[in-house]
Amino acid sequence: MNQRPPVPERLLAAAADLFARDGFDAVSVRRITSRAKANLGAITYHFGSKEALFHAVIDRVGAHLADRFVSIAAEKGAPLERIGRIVTMVLTEPNLPAPTMILRELAMDRPLPPPLVQMMQRNMGAMMGLIREGQADGSIRAGDPALLAMSVMAQPFLLRMASRIPRDIAGVDGNDPSTQRKLVKHVVTTITRSLAS
Amino acid sequence: MNQRPPVPERLLAAAADLFARDGFDAVSVRRITSRAKANLGAITYHFGSKEALFHAVIDRVGAHLADRFVSIAAEKGAPLERIGRIVTMVLTEPNLPAPTMILRELAMDRPLPPPLVQMMQRNMGAMMGLIREGQADGSIRAGDPALLAMSVMAQPFLLRMASRIPRDIAGVDGNDPSTQRKLVKHVVTTITRSLAS
DNA sequence: CTTTGGTTCATACGTATGTATGAGTAGCTA
DNA sequence: TAGCTACTCATACATACGTATGAACCAAAG
């Protein structure tokens, strides 16, 4: 019959969901093990500590996001077009906790988890590569690729949380599909204009 | 002689500093009262609860940021120029915890504190007003002012935390004054290009 | 069948948490 | 001077926390 996933896998899934939503400090070990239907000691046994589990979660979701960045960057198309596809992916892909977790960790006054730094390195590497390629072919303006890359990512990372902003402030209902398309179009247009030569 | 500030004021200052750095969940009542040199019961007595103190802090820092937005928006100058000044202010003003606190609360899956919503309303109102003014005089391109305003604020809000990103990833040392000028110039240029008609 | 190693379990521990509370203090007013 | 109010204090409370630990279980190997 169908076996349920092993305990470490269930812990990772439960922790990913809870850490993504509420952050490291607000999520307890008991809450994770309860969600995973595992024993209280399972986290310490399999991962060593709550913090180690947190790092394993970031490694998992971070690798997923970085893989998406790198894979879209490797597709065919003009650099600006591929940048648009990455931005669209960040804005529209469901179950993508990494952007929110990055922002939250950046907003905390504590060392960045190493797996998060690794993810950022890959993301920035992919984005900077596209920017350099566009600068080489003349489609993207001159400028520091790292700064341009950070500017590019700022908007989708933050506007991905647009649904959190009351609609009378945001001007859009972030949960409505047609306004999500409008948001995507807006962000892609804005980024393209700021990069174009 | 010089009197020290009253207890509620000391609690607000201590809480503002600690909540700004570490967020609501990671800061304890005992840590705040210790920093404020006040009694453990002082928070409950003066504010009602830890959460009420948190809201008071957001109200305080949020009003400050909104006041800065509104006051720069009311200065003389072209709309794009004043937008540049607001962006520069966000990136360079020391002791400005509101942007980080906004991002952190947006990244949490819980209701936004009411004072934070009020602050965002004022900030967006000021920014959208400038954008509409620019659209009216032809200097800013057509587009939904709310979306344009959110795109404008995404970059400085996020890149204000550039010093948190390891310099081999960010390409700049966010703590170095000359690279801060470079960062400001980059962000203002990027935003201006994405808005210009 | 026995042994072994990995895993799960229930419980315990020391510490930490936010809030509550009665006592004491200080300043003000009639 | 007495009464009152606002404030501060020290302590208590119930609950929660992350981690540790020995016992029990299970599957595989010899």
Coordinates of C-alpha atoms (C1' of nucleotides) in Angstrom, one line a residue, chain D residues 6-30:
Chain D
dA6 C1' -0.9 57.4 39.3
dC7 C1' 3.1 54.9 39.2
dT8 C1' 6.7 51.5 40.5
dC9 C1' 8.0 47.3 42.6
dA10 C1' 8.8 42.4 43.6
dT11 C1' 6.8 38.3 43.1
dA12 C1' 3.8 34.7 41.4
dC13 C1' 1.5 32.1 38.0
dA14 C1' 0.4 29.0 34.3
dT15 C1' 2.1 27.9 30.2
dA16 C1' 5.5 27.2 26.7
dC17 C1' 10.0 26.5 25.1
dG18 C1' 14.2 23.5 23.0
dT19 C1' 16.8 19.8 24.2
dA20 C1' 18.0 15.5 26.5
dT21 C1' 17.4 10.7 27.7
dG22 C1' 16.4 6.0 28.6
dA23 C1' 13.0 2.6 27.1
dA24 C1' 10.7 0.3 23.6
dC25 C1' 10.1 -1.1 18.9
dC26 C1' 11.2 -2.7 14.3
dA27 C1' 13.7 -4.5 10.5
dA28 C1' 17.8 -6.6 8.9
dA29 C1' 21.7 -9.6 9.2
dG30 C1' 24.2 -13.5 10.9

